[in-house]
PDB file of C-alpha atoms in Angstrom:
ATOM      1  CA  UNK A  85      -0.037  -0.144  -0.182  1.00  0.00           C
ATOM      2  CA  UNK A  86       2.881   2.056   1.025  1.00  0.00           C
ATOM      3  CA  UNK A  87       4.649   1.890  -2.444  1.00  0.00           C
ATOM      4  CA  UNK A  88       1.124   2.132  -3.811  1.00  0.00           C
ATOM      5  CA  UNK A  89       0.812   6.030  -2.715  1.00  0.00           C
ATOM      6  CA  UNK A  90       4.437   6.954  -3.484  1.00  0.00           C
ATOM      7  CA  UNK A  91       3.996   5.836  -7.073  1.00  0.00           C
ATOM      8  CA  UNK A  92       1.609   8.249  -7.171  1.00  0.00           C
ATOM      9  CA  UNK A  93       2.973  11.213  -5.599  1.00  0.00           C
ATOM     10  CA  UNK A  94       5.654  10.663  -7.966  1.00  0.00           C
ATOM     11  CA  UNK A  95       3.552   9.960 -11.429  1.00  0.00           C
ATOM     12  CA  UNK A  96       0.900  13.467 -10.088  1.00  0.00           C
ATOM     13  CA  UNK A  97       3.433  15.472  -8.424  1.00  0.00           C
ATOM     14  CA  UNK A  98       6.416  15.240 -11.228  1.00  0.00           C
ATOM     15  CA  UNK A  99       5.988  17.407 -14.358  1.00  0.00           C
ATOM     16  CA  UNK A 100       9.162  17.962 -15.410  1.00  0.00           C
ATOM     17  CA  UNK A 101      10.476  15.270 -18.623  1.00  0.00           C
ATOM     18  CA  UNK A 102      13.975  15.119 -18.521  1.00  0.00           C
ATOM     19  CA  UNK A 103      16.229  12.896 -19.099  1.00  0.00           C
ATOM     20  CA  UNK A 104      16.997  12.872 -15.392  1.00  0.00           C
ATOM     21  CA  UNK A 105      13.027  12.677 -14.001  1.00  0.00           C
ATOM     22  CA  UNK A 106      12.414  10.204 -16.148  1.00  0.00           C
ATOM     23  CA  UNK A 107      15.409   7.782 -15.340  1.00  0.00           C
ATOM     24  CA  UNK A 108      14.697   9.070 -10.842  1.00  0.00           C
ATOM     25  CA  UNK A 109      10.722   7.655 -11.936  1.00  0.00           C
ATOM     26  CA  UNK A 110      11.803   4.344 -13.723  1.00  0.00           C
ATOM     27  CA  UNK A 111      14.095   4.197 -10.635  1.00  0.00           C
ATOM     28  CA  UNK A 112      11.638   4.615  -7.653  1.00  0.00           C
ATOM     29  CA  UNK A 113       9.120   2.106 -10.029  1.00  0.00           C
ATOM     30  CA  UNK A 114      11.496  -0.599  -9.541  1.00  0.00           C
ATOM     31  CA  UNK A 115      12.528  -0.479  -6.426  1.00  0.00           C
ATOM     32  CA  UNK A 116       8.914  -0.291  -5.391  1.00  0.00           C
ATOM     33  CA  UNK A 117       7.353  -2.994  -7.589  1.00  0.00           C
ATOM     34  CA  UNK A 118       5.770  -6.150  -6.188  1.00  0.00           C
ATOM     35  CA  UNK A 119       8.511  -8.440  -7.925  1.00  0.00           C
ATOM     36  CA  UNK A 120      10.809  -6.685  -6.288  1.00  0.00           C
ATOM     37  CA  UNK A 121       9.282  -6.788  -3.001  1.00  0.00           C
ATOM     38  CA  UNK A 122       8.588 -10.606  -3.074  1.00  0.00           C
ATOM     39  CA  UNK A 123      12.056 -11.381  -4.292  1.00  0.00           C
ATOM     40  CA  UNK A 124      13.099  -9.754  -1.260  1.00  0.00           C
ATOM     41  CA  UNK A 125      10.823 -11.733   1.521  1.00  0.00           C
ATOM     42  CA  UNK A 126      12.423 -14.882  -0.480  1.00  0.00           C
ATOM     43  CA  UNK A 127      15.715 -13.807   0.304  1.00  0.00           C
ATOM     44  CA  UNK A 128      15.759 -13.012   3.614  1.00  0.00           C
ATOM     45  CA  UNK A 129      15.668 -16.120   6.398  1.00  0.00           C
ATOM     46  CA  UNK A 130      13.062 -13.963   8.628  1.00  0.00           C
ATOM     47  CA  UNK A 131      10.266 -16.582   9.487  1.00  0.00           C
ATOM     48  CA  UNK A 132       8.214 -14.154  11.495  1.00  0.00           C
ATOM     49  CA  UNK A 133       7.243 -12.792   7.884  1.00  0.00           C
ATOM     50  CA  UNK A 134       6.069 -15.458   7.092  1.00  0.00           C
ATOM     51  CA  UNK A 135       4.116 -16.991  10.435  1.00  0.00           C
ATOM     52  CA  UNK A 136       3.546 -14.221  11.916  1.00  0.00           C
ATOM     53  CA  UNK A 137       5.555 -13.679  15.356  1.00  0.00           C
ATOM     54  CA  UNK A 138       3.305 -15.468  18.126  1.00  0.00           C
ATOM     55  CA  UNK A 139       3.085 -19.006  15.416  1.00  0.00           C
ATOM     56  CA  UNK A 140       6.608 -19.333  14.818  1.00  0.00           C
ATOM     57  CA  UNK A 141       7.345 -23.380  16.807  1.00  0.00           C
ATOM     58  CA  UNK A 142      10.685 -23.805  18.960  1.00  0.00           C
ATOM     59  CA  UNK A 143      11.819 -25.542  16.966  1.00  0.00           C
ATOM     60  CA  UNK A 144      11.871 -24.457  13.089  1.00  0.00           C
ATOM     61  CA  UNK A 145      14.069 -22.138  15.183  1.00  0.00           C
ATOM     62  CA  UNK A 146      16.468 -20.337  12.018  1.00  0.00           C
ATOM     63  CA  UNK A 147      19.068 -21.132  14.343  1.00  0.00           C
ATOM     64  CA  UNK A 148      18.537 -24.565  15.473  1.00  0.00           C
ATOM     65  CA  UNK A 149      18.066 -24.834  11.741  1.00  0.00           C
ATOM     66  CA  UNK A 150      21.350 -23.544  10.658  1.00  0.00           C
ATOM     67  CA  UNK A 151      23.330 -25.626  14.229  1.00  0.00           C
ATOM     68  CA  UNK A 152      22.055 -28.815  13.241  1.00  0.00           C
ATOM     69  CA  UNK A 153      22.403 -28.482   9.020  1.00  0.00           C
ATOM     70  CA  UNK A 154      25.981 -30.536   7.767  1.00  0.00           C
ATOM     71  CA  UNK A 155      28.034 -28.121   5.714  1.00  0.00           C
ATOM     72  CA  UNK A 156      29.553 -32.064   3.465  1.00  0.00           C
ATOM     73  CA  UNK A 157      31.892 -29.915   1.963  1.00  0.00           C
ATOM     74  CA  UNK A 158      33.422 -28.488   4.841  1.00  0.00           C
ATOM     75  CA  UNK A 159      33.085 -31.111   7.594  1.00  0.00           C
ATOM     76  CA  UNK A 160      35.189 -33.407   4.715  1.00  0.00           C
ATOM     77  CA  UNK A 161      37.288 -30.667   4.428  1.00  0.00           C
ATOM     78  CA  UNK A 162      38.078 -29.739   8.205  1.00  0.00           C
ATOM     79  CA  UNK A 163      37.482 -33.916   9.735  1.00  0.00           C
ATOM     80  CA  UNK A 164      40.671 -34.804  10.697  1.00  0.00           C
ATOM     81  CA  UNK A 165      40.525 -38.483   9.614  1.00  0.00           C
ATOM     82  CA  UNK A 166      40.813 -41.246  11.878  1.00  0.00           C
ATOM     83  CA  UNK A 167      43.569 -43.732  12.267  1.00  0.00           C
ATOM     84  CA  UNK A 168      41.529 -47.005  10.932  1.00  0.00           C
ATOM     85  CA  UNK A 169      40.269 -44.631   7.703  1.00  0.00           C
ATOM     86  CA  UNK A 170      43.759 -43.984   6.640  1.00  0.00           C
ATOM     87  CA  UNK A 171      45.414 -47.053   7.438  1.00  0.00           C
ATOM     88  CA  UNK A 172      42.994 -49.431   6.822  1.00  0.00           C
ATOM     89  CA  UNK A 173      42.658 -53.333   7.756  1.00  0.00           C
ATOM     90  CA  UNK A 174      45.411 -54.811   7.669  1.00  0.00           C
ATOM     91  CA  UNK A 175      47.930 -58.437   8.725  1.00  0.00           C
ATOM     92  CA  UNK A 176      47.992 -59.540  12.260  1.00  0.00           C
ATOM     93  CA  UNK A 177      50.841 -61.479  11.960  1.00  0.00           C
ATOM     94  CA  UNK A 178      51.060 -61.348  15.722  1.00  0.00           C
ATOM     95  CA  UNK A 179      47.754 -61.866  17.429  1.00  0.00           C
ATOM     96  CA  UNK A 180      47.051 -58.968  19.205  1.00  0.00           C
ATOM     97  CA  UNK A 181      43.800 -58.066  19.878  1.00  0.00           C
ATOM     98  CA  UNK A 182      41.338 -55.196  17.798  1.00  0.00           C
ATOM     99  CA  UNK A 183      42.410 -52.284  21.064  1.00  0.00           C
ATOM    100  CA  UNK A 184      45.691 -53.452  21.243  1.00  0.00           C
ATOM    101  CA  UNK A 185      46.004 -53.552  16.763  1.00  0.00           C
ATOM    102  CA  UNK A 186      43.908 -49.301  16.387  1.00  0.00           C
ATOM    103  CA  UNK A 187      46.835 -48.078  19.847  1.00  0.00           C
ATOM    104  CA  UNK A 188      49.167 -49.226  17.732  1.00  0.00           C
ATOM    105  CA  UNK A 189      47.938 -47.208  14.795  1.00  0.00           C
ATOM    106  CA  UNK A 190      46.714 -45.093  16.332  1.00  0.00           C
ATOM    107  CA  UNK A 191      50.837 -44.935  17.821  1.00  0.00           C
ATOM    108  CA  UNK A 192      52.544 -45.072  14.341  1.00  0.00           C
ATOM    109  CA  UNK A 193      50.693 -41.955  12.996  1.00  0.00           C
ATOM    110  CA  UNK A 194      50.787 -39.463  16.360  1.00  0.00           C
ATOM    111  CA  UNK A 195      52.184 -36.231  15.995  1.00  0.00           C
ATOM    112  CA  UNK A 196      53.118 -35.789  20.051  1.00  0.00           C
ATOM    113  CA  UNK A 197      56.569 -36.367  20.612  1.00  0.00           C
ATOM    114  CA  UNK A 198      57.614 -39.146  22.836  1.00  0.00           C
ATOM    115  CA  UNK A 199      60.825 -36.639  24.862  1.00  0.00           C
ATOM    116  CA  UNK A 200      59.294 -33.420  24.274  1.00  0.00           C
ATOM    117  CA  UNK A 201      59.064 -31.638  27.333  1.00  0.00           C
ATOM    118  CA  UNK A 202      56.482 -29.699  29.111  1.00  0.00           C
ATOM    119  CA  UNK A 203      56.889 -26.494  27.161  1.00  0.00           C
ATOM    120  CA  UNK A 204      57.757 -25.936  23.325  1.00  0.00           C
ATOM    121  CA  UNK A 205      60.779 -26.926  22.108  1.00  0.00           C
ATOM    122  CA  UNK A 206      62.220 -28.583  25.146  1.00  0.00           C
ATOM    123  CA  UNK A 207      62.682 -32.298  25.694  1.00  0.00           C
ATOM    124  CA  UNK A 208      62.567 -34.155  29.083  1.00  0.00           C
ATOM    125  CA  UNK A 209      65.312 -34.917  31.541  1.00  0.00           C
ATOM    126  CA  UNK A 210      68.226 -36.904  29.643  1.00  0.00           C
ATOM    127  CA  UNK A 211      66.117 -37.794  26.575  1.00  0.00           C
ATOM    128  CA  UNK A 212      67.258 -41.186  24.147  1.00  0.00           C
ATOM    129  CA  UNK A 213      69.324 -39.440  21.722  1.00  0.00           C
ATOM    130  CA  UNK A 214      67.461 -42.002  18.862  1.00  0.00           C
ATOM    131  CA  UNK A 215      64.332 -39.533  19.119  1.00  0.00           C
ATOM    132  CA  UNK A 216      65.720 -36.760  18.803  1.00  0.00           C
ATOM    133  CA  UNK A 217      66.720 -35.438  15.245  1.00  0.00           C
ATOM    134  CA  UNK A 218      70.383 -35.181  14.345  1.00  0.00           C
ATOM    135  CA  UNK A 219      70.551 -31.630  13.309  1.00  0.00           C
ATOM    136  CA  UNK A 220      71.275 -28.672  16.174  1.00  0.00           C
ATOM    137  CA  UNK A 221      69.209 -27.925  18.274  1.00  0.00           C
ATOM    138  CA  UNK A 222      67.559 -31.647  18.266  1.00  0.00           C
ATOM    139  CA  UNK A 223      63.898 -31.551  19.187  1.00  0.00           C
ATOM    140  CA  UNK A 224      61.856 -34.458  19.642  1.00  0.00           C
ATOM    141  CA  UNK A 225      60.777 -36.466  16.972  1.00  0.00           C
ATOM    142  CA  UNK A 226      57.082 -37.500  16.698  1.00  0.00           C
ATOM    143  CA  UNK A 227      56.251 -40.808  16.978  1.00  0.00           C
ATOM    144  CA  UNK A 228      54.891 -40.783  12.612  1.00  0.00           C
ATOM    145  CA  UNK A 229      58.536 -39.751  11.693  1.00  0.00           C
ATOM    146  CA  UNK A 230      60.143 -42.522  14.728  1.00  0.00           C
ATOM    147  CA  UNK A 231      57.725 -45.169  12.831  1.00  0.00           C
ATOM    148  CA  UNK A 232      57.410 -43.728   9.592  1.00  0.00           C
ATOM    149  CA  UNK A 233      59.968 -42.225   8.189  1.00  0.00           C
ATOM    150  CA  UNK A 234      61.747 -41.388   4.979  1.00  0.00           C
ATOM    151  CA  UNK A 235      65.002 -42.397   5.061  1.00  0.00           C
ATOM    152  CA  UNK A 236      64.636 -46.620   5.891  1.00  0.00           C
ATOM    153  CA  UNK A 237      65.464 -46.413   9.250  1.00  0.00           C
ATOM    154  CA  UNK A 238      64.803 -48.914  11.893  1.00  0.00           C
ATOM    155  CA  UNK A 239      62.405 -48.104  14.764  1.00  0.00           C
ATOM    156  CA  UNK A 240      64.624 -46.801  17.987  1.00  0.00           C
ATOM    157  CA  UNK A 241      64.088 -49.647  20.139  1.00  0.00           C
ATOM    158  CA  UNK A 242      64.219 -46.858  22.639  1.00  0.00           C
ATOM    159  CA  UNK A 243      61.024 -45.592  21.578  1.00  0.00           C
ATOM    160  CA  UNK A 244      59.295 -48.723  23.219  1.00  0.00           C
ATOM    161  CA  UNK A 245      59.085 -47.764  26.776  1.00  0.00           C
ATOM    162  CA  UNK A 246      57.285 -44.454  25.801  1.00  0.00           C
ATOM    163  CA  UNK A 247      54.865 -46.477  23.226  1.00  0.00           C
ATOM    164  CA  UNK A 248      53.570 -48.661  26.443  1.00  0.00           C
ATOM    165  CA  UNK A 249      52.908 -46.052  28.980  1.00  0.00           C
ATOM    166  CA  UNK A 250      51.444 -43.661  26.427  1.00  0.00           C
ATOM    167  CA  UNK A 251      49.099 -46.353  25.210  1.00  0.00           C
ATOM    168  CA  UNK A 252      48.356 -48.720  28.242  1.00  0.00           C
ATOM    169  CA  UNK A 253      46.772 -51.383  25.952  1.00  0.00           C
ATOM    170  CA  UNK A 254      50.458 -52.677  24.889  1.00  0.00           C
ATOM    171  CA  UNK A 255      51.613 -52.369  28.456  1.00  0.00           C
ATOM    172  CA  UNK A 256      52.467 -56.844  27.904  1.00  0.00           C
ATOM    173  CA  UNK A 257      53.881 -56.489  24.540  1.00  0.00           C
ATOM    174  CA  UNK A 258      57.329 -57.084  23.861  1.00  0.00           C
ATOM    175  CA  UNK A 259      59.633 -55.323  22.055  1.00  0.00           C
ATOM    176  CA  UNK A 260      59.564 -58.489  19.374  1.00  0.00           C
ATOM    177  CA  UNK A 261      55.881 -58.531  19.191  1.00  0.00           C
ATOM    178  CA  UNK A 262      55.429 -54.680  18.922  1.00  0.00           C
ATOM    179  CA  UNK A 263      58.254 -55.235  15.623  1.00  0.00           C
ATOM    180  CA  UNK A 264      56.361 -57.521  14.175  1.00  0.00           C
ATOM    181  CA  UNK A 265      52.839 -55.957  14.836  1.00  0.00           C
ATOM    182  CA  UNK A 266      54.008 -52.738  13.407  1.00  0.00           C
ATOM    183  CA  UNK A 267      55.515 -54.243   9.841  1.00  0.00           C
ATOM    184  CA  UNK A 268      52.660 -54.420   8.358  1.00  0.00           C
ATOM    185  CA  UNK A 269      51.056 -51.136   9.924  1.00  0.00           C
ATOM    186  CA  UNK A 270      53.901 -49.050   9.020  1.00  0.00           C
ATOM    187  CA  UNK A 271      53.159 -50.831   5.292  1.00  0.00           C
ATOM    188  CA  UNK A 272      50.563 -48.606   4.341  1.00  0.00           C
ATOM    189  CA  UNK A 273      51.963 -45.671   3.083  1.00  0.00           C
ATOM    190  CA  UNK A 274      50.004 -42.086   5.320  1.00  0.00           C
ATOM    191  CA  UNK A 275      51.378 -38.655   3.950  1.00  0.00           C
ATOM    192  CA  UNK A 276      52.459 -36.523   6.889  1.00  0.00           C
ATOM    193  CA  UNK A 277      49.885 -34.452   5.407  1.00  0.00           C
ATOM    194  CA  UNK A 278      46.701 -36.085   5.912  1.00  0.00           C
ATOM    195  CA  UNK A 279      47.057 -36.201   9.587  1.00  0.00           C
TER     196      UNK A 279
END
């Protein structure tokens, strides 16, 4: 109703026929047209205009609906994959239980460093040299690097005591059993950037 009155006032009160006034009149007609108002209503996520303030059900709140809606692309983009997703099923030559095998898979992909101290860039007291980088300033190496290094080095035996402490389900396993079970796990290539 208001836009009809505004158009009527524009049509009745304007006596100039210059090009600027014609352009202004056509712009005002477009801005107040019913099509533009309908598009504006459809673009706004305001349910009060459609339902009225007293008829909006509590469960149809726009904030709740947006919070529950999955962002399919972004969820998969920022989701950190699990060890089982990255490695998948492997052979179990040491007859580990499912929990023990899952813990060893998690350890082989862990970004934690067994010799890392409480502060950043610090180490524990008297760390084994095999758990540190061999280039100065000798930062602690993460489990991922110790188990899956690109240089083909074997996993240092000093790491197993830290693994047993961090993953208590592996506490009863010997170094030989852990090496045997680790072989098929590290045979599956995983890039550090996937973690």
